[in-house]
PDB file of C-alpha atoms in Angstrom:
ATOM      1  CA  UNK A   1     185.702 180.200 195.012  1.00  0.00           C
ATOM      2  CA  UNK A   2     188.651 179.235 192.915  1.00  0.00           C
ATOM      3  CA  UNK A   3     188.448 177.522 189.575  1.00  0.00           C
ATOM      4  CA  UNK A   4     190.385 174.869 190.396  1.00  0.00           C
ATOM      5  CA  UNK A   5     186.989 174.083 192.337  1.00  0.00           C
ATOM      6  CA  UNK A   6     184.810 174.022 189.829  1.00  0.00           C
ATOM      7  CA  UNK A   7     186.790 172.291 186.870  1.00  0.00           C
ATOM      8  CA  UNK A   8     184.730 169.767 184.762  1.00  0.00           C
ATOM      9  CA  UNK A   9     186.662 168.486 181.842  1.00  0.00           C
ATOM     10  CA  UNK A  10     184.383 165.383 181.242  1.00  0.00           C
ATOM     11  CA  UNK A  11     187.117 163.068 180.789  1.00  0.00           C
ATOM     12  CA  UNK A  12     188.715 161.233 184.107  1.00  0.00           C
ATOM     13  CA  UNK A  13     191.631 160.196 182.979  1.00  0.00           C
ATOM     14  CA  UNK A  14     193.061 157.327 185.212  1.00  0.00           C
ATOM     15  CA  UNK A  15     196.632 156.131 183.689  1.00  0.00           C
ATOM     16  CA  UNK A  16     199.390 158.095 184.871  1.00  0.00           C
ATOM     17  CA  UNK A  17     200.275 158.760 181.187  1.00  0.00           C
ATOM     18  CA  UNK A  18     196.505 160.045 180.475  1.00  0.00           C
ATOM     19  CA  UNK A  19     196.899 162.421 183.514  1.00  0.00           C
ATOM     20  CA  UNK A  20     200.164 163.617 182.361  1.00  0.00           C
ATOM     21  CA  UNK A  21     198.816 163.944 178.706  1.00  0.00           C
ATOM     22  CA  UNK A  22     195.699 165.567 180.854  1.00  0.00           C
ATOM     23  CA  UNK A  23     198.275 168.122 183.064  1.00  0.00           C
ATOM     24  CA  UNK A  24     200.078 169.609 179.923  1.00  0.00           C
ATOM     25  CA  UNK A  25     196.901 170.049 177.621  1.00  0.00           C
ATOM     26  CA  UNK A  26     195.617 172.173 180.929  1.00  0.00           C
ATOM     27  CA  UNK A  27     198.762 173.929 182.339  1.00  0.00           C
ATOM     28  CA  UNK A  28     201.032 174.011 179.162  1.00  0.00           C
ATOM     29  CA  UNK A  29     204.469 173.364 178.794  1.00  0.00           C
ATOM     30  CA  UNK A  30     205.897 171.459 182.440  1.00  0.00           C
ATOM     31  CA  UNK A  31     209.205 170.011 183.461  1.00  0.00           C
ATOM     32  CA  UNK A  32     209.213 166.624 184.846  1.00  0.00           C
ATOM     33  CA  UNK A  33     209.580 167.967 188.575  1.00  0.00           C
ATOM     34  CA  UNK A  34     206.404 170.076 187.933  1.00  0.00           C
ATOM     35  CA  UNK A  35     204.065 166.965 186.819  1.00  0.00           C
ATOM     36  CA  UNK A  36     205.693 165.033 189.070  1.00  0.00           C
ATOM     37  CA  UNK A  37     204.547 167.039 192.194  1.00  0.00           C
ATOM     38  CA  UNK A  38     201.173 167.671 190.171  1.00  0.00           C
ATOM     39  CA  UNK A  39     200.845 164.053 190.600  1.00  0.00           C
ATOM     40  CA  UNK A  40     202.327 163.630 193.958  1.00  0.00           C
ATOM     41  CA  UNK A  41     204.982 161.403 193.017  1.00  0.00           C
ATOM     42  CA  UNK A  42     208.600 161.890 192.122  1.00  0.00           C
ATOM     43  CA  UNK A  43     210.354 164.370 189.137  1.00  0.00           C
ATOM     44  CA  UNK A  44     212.247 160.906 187.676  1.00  0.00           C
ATOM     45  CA  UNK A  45     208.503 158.760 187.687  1.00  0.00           C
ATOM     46  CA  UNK A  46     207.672 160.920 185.617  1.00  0.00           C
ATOM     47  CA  UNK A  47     210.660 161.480 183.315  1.00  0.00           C
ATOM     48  CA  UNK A  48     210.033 157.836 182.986  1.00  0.00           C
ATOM     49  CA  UNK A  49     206.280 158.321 181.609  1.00  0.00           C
ATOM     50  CA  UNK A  50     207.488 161.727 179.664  1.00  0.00           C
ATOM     51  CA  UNK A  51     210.046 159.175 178.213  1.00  0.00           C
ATOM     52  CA  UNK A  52     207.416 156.768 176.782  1.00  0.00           C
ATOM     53  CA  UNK A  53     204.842 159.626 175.393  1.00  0.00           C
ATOM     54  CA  UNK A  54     207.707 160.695 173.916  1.00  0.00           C
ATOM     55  CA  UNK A  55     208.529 157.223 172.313  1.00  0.00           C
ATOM     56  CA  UNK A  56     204.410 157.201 171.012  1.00  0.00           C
ATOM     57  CA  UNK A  57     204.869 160.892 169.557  1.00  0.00           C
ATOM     58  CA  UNK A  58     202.604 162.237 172.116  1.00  0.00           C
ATOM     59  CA  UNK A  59     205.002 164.648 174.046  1.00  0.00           C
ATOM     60  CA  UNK A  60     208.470 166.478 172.939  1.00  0.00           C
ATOM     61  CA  UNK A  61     211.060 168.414 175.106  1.00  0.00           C
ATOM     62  CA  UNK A  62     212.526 172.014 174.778  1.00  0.00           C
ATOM     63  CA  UNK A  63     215.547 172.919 176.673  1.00  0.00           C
ATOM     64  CA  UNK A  64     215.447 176.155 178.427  1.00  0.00           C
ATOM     65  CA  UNK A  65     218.351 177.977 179.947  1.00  0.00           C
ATOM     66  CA  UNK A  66     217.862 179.747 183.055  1.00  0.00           C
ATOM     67  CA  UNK A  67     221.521 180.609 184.227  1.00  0.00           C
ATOM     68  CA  UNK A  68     224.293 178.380 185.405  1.00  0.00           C
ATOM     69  CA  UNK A  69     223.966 174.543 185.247  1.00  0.00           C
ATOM     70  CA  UNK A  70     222.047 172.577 183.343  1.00  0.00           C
ATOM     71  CA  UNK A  71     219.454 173.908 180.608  1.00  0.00           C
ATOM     72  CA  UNK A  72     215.782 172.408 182.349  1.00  0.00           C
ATOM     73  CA  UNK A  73     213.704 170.408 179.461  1.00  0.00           C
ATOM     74  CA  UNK A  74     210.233 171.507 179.248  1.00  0.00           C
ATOM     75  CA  UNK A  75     207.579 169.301 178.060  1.00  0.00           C
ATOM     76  CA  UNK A  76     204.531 170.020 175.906  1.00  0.00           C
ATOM     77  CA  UNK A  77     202.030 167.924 173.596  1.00  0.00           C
ATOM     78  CA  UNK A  78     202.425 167.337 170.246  1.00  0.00           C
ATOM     79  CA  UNK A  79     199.761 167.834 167.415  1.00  0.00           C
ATOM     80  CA  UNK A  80     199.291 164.101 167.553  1.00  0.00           C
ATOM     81  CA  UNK A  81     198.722 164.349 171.029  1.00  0.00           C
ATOM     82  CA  UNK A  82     196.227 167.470 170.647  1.00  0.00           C
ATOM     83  CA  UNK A  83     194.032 165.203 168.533  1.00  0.00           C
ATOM     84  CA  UNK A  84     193.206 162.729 171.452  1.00  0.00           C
ATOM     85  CA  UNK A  85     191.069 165.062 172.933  1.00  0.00           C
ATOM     86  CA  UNK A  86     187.736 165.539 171.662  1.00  0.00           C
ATOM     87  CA  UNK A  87     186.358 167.423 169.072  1.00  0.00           C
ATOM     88  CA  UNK A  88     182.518 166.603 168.854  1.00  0.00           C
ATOM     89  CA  UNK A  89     181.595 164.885 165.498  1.00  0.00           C
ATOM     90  CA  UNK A  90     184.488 167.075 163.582  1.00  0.00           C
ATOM     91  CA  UNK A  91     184.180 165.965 160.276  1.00  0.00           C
ATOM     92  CA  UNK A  92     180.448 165.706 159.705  1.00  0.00           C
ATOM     93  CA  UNK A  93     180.195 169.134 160.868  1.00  0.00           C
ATOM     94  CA  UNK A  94     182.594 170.953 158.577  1.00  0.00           C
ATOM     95  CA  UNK A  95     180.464 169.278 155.939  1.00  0.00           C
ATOM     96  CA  UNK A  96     177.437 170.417 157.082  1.00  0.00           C
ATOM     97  CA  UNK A  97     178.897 174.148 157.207  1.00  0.00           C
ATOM     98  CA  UNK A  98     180.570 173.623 153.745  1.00  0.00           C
ATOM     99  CA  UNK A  99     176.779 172.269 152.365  1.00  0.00           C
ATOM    100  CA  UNK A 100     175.437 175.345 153.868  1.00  0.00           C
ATOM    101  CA  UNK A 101     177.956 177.718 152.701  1.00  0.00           C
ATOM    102  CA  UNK A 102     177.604 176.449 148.506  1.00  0.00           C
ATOM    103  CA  UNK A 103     173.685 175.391 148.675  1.00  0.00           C
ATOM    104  CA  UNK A 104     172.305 178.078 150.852  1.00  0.00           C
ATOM    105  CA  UNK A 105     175.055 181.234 151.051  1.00  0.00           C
ATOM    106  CA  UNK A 106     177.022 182.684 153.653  1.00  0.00           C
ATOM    107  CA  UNK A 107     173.504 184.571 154.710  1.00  0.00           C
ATOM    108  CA  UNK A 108     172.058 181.032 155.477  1.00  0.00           C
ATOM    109  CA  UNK A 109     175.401 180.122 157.597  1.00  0.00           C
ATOM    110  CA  UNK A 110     174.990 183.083 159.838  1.00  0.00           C
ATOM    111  CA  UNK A 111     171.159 183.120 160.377  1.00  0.00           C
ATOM    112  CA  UNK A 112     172.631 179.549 161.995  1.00  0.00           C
ATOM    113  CA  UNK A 113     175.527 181.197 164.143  1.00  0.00           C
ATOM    114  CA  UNK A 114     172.929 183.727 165.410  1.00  0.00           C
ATOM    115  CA  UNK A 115     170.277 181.495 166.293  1.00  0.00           C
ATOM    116  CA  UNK A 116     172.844 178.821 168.236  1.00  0.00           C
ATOM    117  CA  UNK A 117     174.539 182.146 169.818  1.00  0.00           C
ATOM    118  CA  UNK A 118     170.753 183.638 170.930  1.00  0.00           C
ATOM    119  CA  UNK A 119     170.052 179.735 172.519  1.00  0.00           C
ATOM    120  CA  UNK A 120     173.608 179.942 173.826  1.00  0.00           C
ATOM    121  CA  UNK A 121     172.785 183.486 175.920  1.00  0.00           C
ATOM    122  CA  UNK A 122     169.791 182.675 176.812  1.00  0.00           C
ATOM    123  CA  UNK A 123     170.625 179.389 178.588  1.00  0.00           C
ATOM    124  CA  UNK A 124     173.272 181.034 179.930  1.00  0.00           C
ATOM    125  CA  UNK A 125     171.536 183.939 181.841  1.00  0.00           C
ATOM    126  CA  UNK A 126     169.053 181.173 183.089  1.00  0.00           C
ATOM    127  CA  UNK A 127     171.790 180.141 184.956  1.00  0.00           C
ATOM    128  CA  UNK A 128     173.241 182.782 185.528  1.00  0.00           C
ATOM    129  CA  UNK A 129     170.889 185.246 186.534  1.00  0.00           C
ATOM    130  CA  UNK A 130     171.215 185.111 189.938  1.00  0.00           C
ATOM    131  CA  UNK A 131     174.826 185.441 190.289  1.00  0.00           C
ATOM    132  CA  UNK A 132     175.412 189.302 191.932  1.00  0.00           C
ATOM    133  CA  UNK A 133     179.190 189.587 191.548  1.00  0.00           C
ATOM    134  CA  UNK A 134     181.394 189.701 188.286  1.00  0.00           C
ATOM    135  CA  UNK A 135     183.415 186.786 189.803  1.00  0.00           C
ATOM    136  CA  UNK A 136     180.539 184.305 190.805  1.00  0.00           C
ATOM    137  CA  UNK A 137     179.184 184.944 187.143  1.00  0.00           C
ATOM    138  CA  UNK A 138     182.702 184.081 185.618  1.00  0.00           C
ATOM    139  CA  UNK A 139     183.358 181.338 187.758  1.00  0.00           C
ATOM    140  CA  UNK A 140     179.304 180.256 186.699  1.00  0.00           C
ATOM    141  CA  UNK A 141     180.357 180.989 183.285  1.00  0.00           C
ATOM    142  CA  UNK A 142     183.371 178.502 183.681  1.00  0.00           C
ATOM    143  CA  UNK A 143     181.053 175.753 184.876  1.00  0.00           C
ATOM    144  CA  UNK A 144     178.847 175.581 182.212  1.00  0.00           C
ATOM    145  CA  UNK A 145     181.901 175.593 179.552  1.00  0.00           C
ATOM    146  CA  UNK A 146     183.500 172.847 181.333  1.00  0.00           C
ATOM    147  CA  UNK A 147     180.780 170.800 181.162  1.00  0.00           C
ATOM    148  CA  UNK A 148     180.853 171.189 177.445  1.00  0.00           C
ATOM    149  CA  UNK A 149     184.242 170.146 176.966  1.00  0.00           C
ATOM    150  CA  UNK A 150     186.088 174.010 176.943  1.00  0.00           C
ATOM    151  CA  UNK A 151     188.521 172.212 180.131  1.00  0.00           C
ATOM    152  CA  UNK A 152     187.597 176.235 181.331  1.00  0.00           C
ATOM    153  CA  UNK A 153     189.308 177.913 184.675  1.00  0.00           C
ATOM    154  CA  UNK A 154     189.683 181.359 186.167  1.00  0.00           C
ATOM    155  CA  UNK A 155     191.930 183.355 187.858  1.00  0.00           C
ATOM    156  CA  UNK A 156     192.466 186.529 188.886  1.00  0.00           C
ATOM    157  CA  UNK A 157     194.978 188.929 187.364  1.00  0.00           C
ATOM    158  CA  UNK A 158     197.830 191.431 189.213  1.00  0.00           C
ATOM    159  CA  UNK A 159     195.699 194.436 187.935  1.00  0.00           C
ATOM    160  CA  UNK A 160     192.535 192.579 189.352  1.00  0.00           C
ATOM    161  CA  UNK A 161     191.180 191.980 185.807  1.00  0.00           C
ATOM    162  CA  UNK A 162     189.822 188.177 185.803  1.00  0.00           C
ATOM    163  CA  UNK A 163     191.465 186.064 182.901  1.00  0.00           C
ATOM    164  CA  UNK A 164     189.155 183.118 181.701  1.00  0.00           C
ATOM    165  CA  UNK A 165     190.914 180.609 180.187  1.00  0.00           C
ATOM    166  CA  UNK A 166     189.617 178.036 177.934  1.00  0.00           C
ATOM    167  CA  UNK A 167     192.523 175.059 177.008  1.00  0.00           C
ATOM    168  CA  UNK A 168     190.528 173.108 174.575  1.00  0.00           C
ATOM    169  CA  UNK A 169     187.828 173.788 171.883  1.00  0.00           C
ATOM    170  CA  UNK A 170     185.520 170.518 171.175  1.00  0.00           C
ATOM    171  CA  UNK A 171     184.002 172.608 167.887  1.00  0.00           C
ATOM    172  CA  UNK A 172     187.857 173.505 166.989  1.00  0.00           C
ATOM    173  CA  UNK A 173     187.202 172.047 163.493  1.00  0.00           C
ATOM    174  CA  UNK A 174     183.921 174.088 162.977  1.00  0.00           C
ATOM    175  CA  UNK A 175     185.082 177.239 164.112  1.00  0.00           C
ATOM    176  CA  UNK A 176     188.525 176.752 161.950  1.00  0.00           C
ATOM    177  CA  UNK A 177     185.908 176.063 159.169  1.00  0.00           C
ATOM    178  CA  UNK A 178     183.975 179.325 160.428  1.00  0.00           C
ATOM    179  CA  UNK A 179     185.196 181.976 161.870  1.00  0.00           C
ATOM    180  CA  UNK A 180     181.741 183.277 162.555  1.00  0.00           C
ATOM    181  CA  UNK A 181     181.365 180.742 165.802  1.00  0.00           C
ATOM    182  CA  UNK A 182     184.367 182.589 167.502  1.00  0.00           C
ATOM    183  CA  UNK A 183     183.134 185.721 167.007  1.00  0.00           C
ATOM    184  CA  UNK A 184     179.677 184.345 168.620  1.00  0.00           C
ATOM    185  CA  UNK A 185     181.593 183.383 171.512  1.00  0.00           C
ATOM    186  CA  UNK A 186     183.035 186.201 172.229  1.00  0.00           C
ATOM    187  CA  UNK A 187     179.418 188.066 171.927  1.00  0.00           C
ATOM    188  CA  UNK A 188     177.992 185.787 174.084  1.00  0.00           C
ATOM    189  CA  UNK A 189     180.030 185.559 177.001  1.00  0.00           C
ATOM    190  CA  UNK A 190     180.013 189.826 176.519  1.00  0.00           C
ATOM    191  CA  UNK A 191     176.244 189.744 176.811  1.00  0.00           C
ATOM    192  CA  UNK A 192     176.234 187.223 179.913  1.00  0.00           C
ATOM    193  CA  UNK A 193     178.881 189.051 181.930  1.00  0.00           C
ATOM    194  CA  UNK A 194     176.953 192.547 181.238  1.00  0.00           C
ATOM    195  CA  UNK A 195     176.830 195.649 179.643  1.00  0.00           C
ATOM    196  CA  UNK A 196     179.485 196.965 182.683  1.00  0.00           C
ATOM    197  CA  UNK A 197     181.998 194.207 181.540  1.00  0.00           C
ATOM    198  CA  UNK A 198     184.809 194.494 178.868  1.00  0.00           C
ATOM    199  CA  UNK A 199     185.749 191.018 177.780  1.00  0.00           C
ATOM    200  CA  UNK A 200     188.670 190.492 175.402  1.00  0.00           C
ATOM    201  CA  UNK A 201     190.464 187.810 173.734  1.00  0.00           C
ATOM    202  CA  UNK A 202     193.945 187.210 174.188  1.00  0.00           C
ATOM    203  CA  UNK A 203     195.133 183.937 172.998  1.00  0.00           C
ATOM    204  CA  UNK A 204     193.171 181.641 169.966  1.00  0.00           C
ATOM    205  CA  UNK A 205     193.242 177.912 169.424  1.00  0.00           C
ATOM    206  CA  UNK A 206     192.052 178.801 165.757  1.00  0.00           C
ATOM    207  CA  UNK A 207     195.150 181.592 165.532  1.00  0.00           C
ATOM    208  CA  UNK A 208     197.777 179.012 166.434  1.00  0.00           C
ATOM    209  CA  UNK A 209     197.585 179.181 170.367  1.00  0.00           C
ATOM    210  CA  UNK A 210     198.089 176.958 172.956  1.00  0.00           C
ATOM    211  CA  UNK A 211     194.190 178.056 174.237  1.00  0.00           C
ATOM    212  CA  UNK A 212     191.805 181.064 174.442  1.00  0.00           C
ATOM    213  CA  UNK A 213     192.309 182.992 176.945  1.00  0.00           C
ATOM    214  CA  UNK A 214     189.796 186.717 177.470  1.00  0.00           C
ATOM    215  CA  UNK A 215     190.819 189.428 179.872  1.00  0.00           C
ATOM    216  CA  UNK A 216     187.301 190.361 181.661  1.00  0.00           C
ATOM    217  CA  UNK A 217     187.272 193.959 183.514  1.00  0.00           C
ATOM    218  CA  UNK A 218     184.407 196.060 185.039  1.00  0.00           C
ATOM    219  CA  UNK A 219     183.979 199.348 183.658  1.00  0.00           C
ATOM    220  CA  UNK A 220     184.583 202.191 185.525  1.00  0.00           C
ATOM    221  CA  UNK A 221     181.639 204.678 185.700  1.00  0.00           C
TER     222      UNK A 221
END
């Protein structure tokens, strides 16, 4: 079972432009010809889109030289772009945090992480308990964060590690506020996986990435 099966991004976008918008937030930076076979339609349709999210300050080209002839123009989203897609009830939650943080102390803040990261695991192996093999629980694992708005997949690496790939964060503002909820994250999906499973981070919305991205292996025993 791929991931590309069990994607769930909550949004179906149904313009050309939203899918295009849509194909870049998931896949990164594309040249036309790329979207345009993503979409099954021609490279030049969608130059023609690309042209007009460019015009709105949604999308911007880099050139990239790859030998003779001419340089091929990448396209990726721009920050105004990245602020289309969701993040749930942004603002009201850094306040919250911040009310926490000066009323109560940064105690108070992470008795909260803990408790939502104990709820979090515990939902998860619900779901996930019957799931024998490392890659049914991480494709599992990418089901339920899809359906919260993570836009997860999967896939599996040249040295067989799996690479789980999350390419938006709807609580981007609250874990920029709070570090605390990334290092949650990470605990959780180490506890859900098992105690035979390494799980690292790789890439970080909150660090200036494109997404987060965690290199899961089985330990050797």
């Amino acid at each position: 079972m791929s991931s590309a099966d069990l994607e769930n991004t909550g949004w179906s976008p149904r313009s050309a432009s939203e899918r295009i918008l849509m194909l870049l937030k998931m896949h990164g930076a594309l040249s036309a010809t790329a979207i345009g076979q993503m979409l099954g339609t021609t490279g030049e349709a969608a130059r023609q889109q690309l042209a007009r999210l460019a015009d709105d300050g949604l999308v911007h080209a880099t050139s990239l030289a790859r030998g003779v002839g001419r340089p091929t123009q990448n396209w990726q989203l721009t920050q105004a772009a990245q602020k289309r897609f969701p993040d749930t009830h942004a603002a009201l939650t850094v306040q919250l945090l911040d009310i926490v943080r000066s009323s109560l102390g940064e105690d108070a803040l992470d008795t909260i992480i803990s408790t939502r990261e104990a709820a979090t695991t515990q939902a998860y192996h619900n779901v996930m308990a019957d799931e024998p093999s490392l890659r049914e629980r991480v494709a599992r694992l990418v089901q339920l964060r899809s359906a919260e708005g993570y836009m997860a997949a999967w896939h599996e690496q040249e040295d067989g590690s799996l690479l789980l790939v999350e390419n938006h964060c709807p609580i981007c503002a609250a874990a920029t506020a709070c570090q605390g909820f990334c290092r949650a994250e990470l605990d959780v999906f180490s506890a859900v996986l098992g105690p035979d499973v390494s799980v690292t981070r790789e890439e970080h919305i909150v660090s200036g990435g494109r997404r987060c991205s965690y290199a899961i292996r089985e330990i050797a025993s």
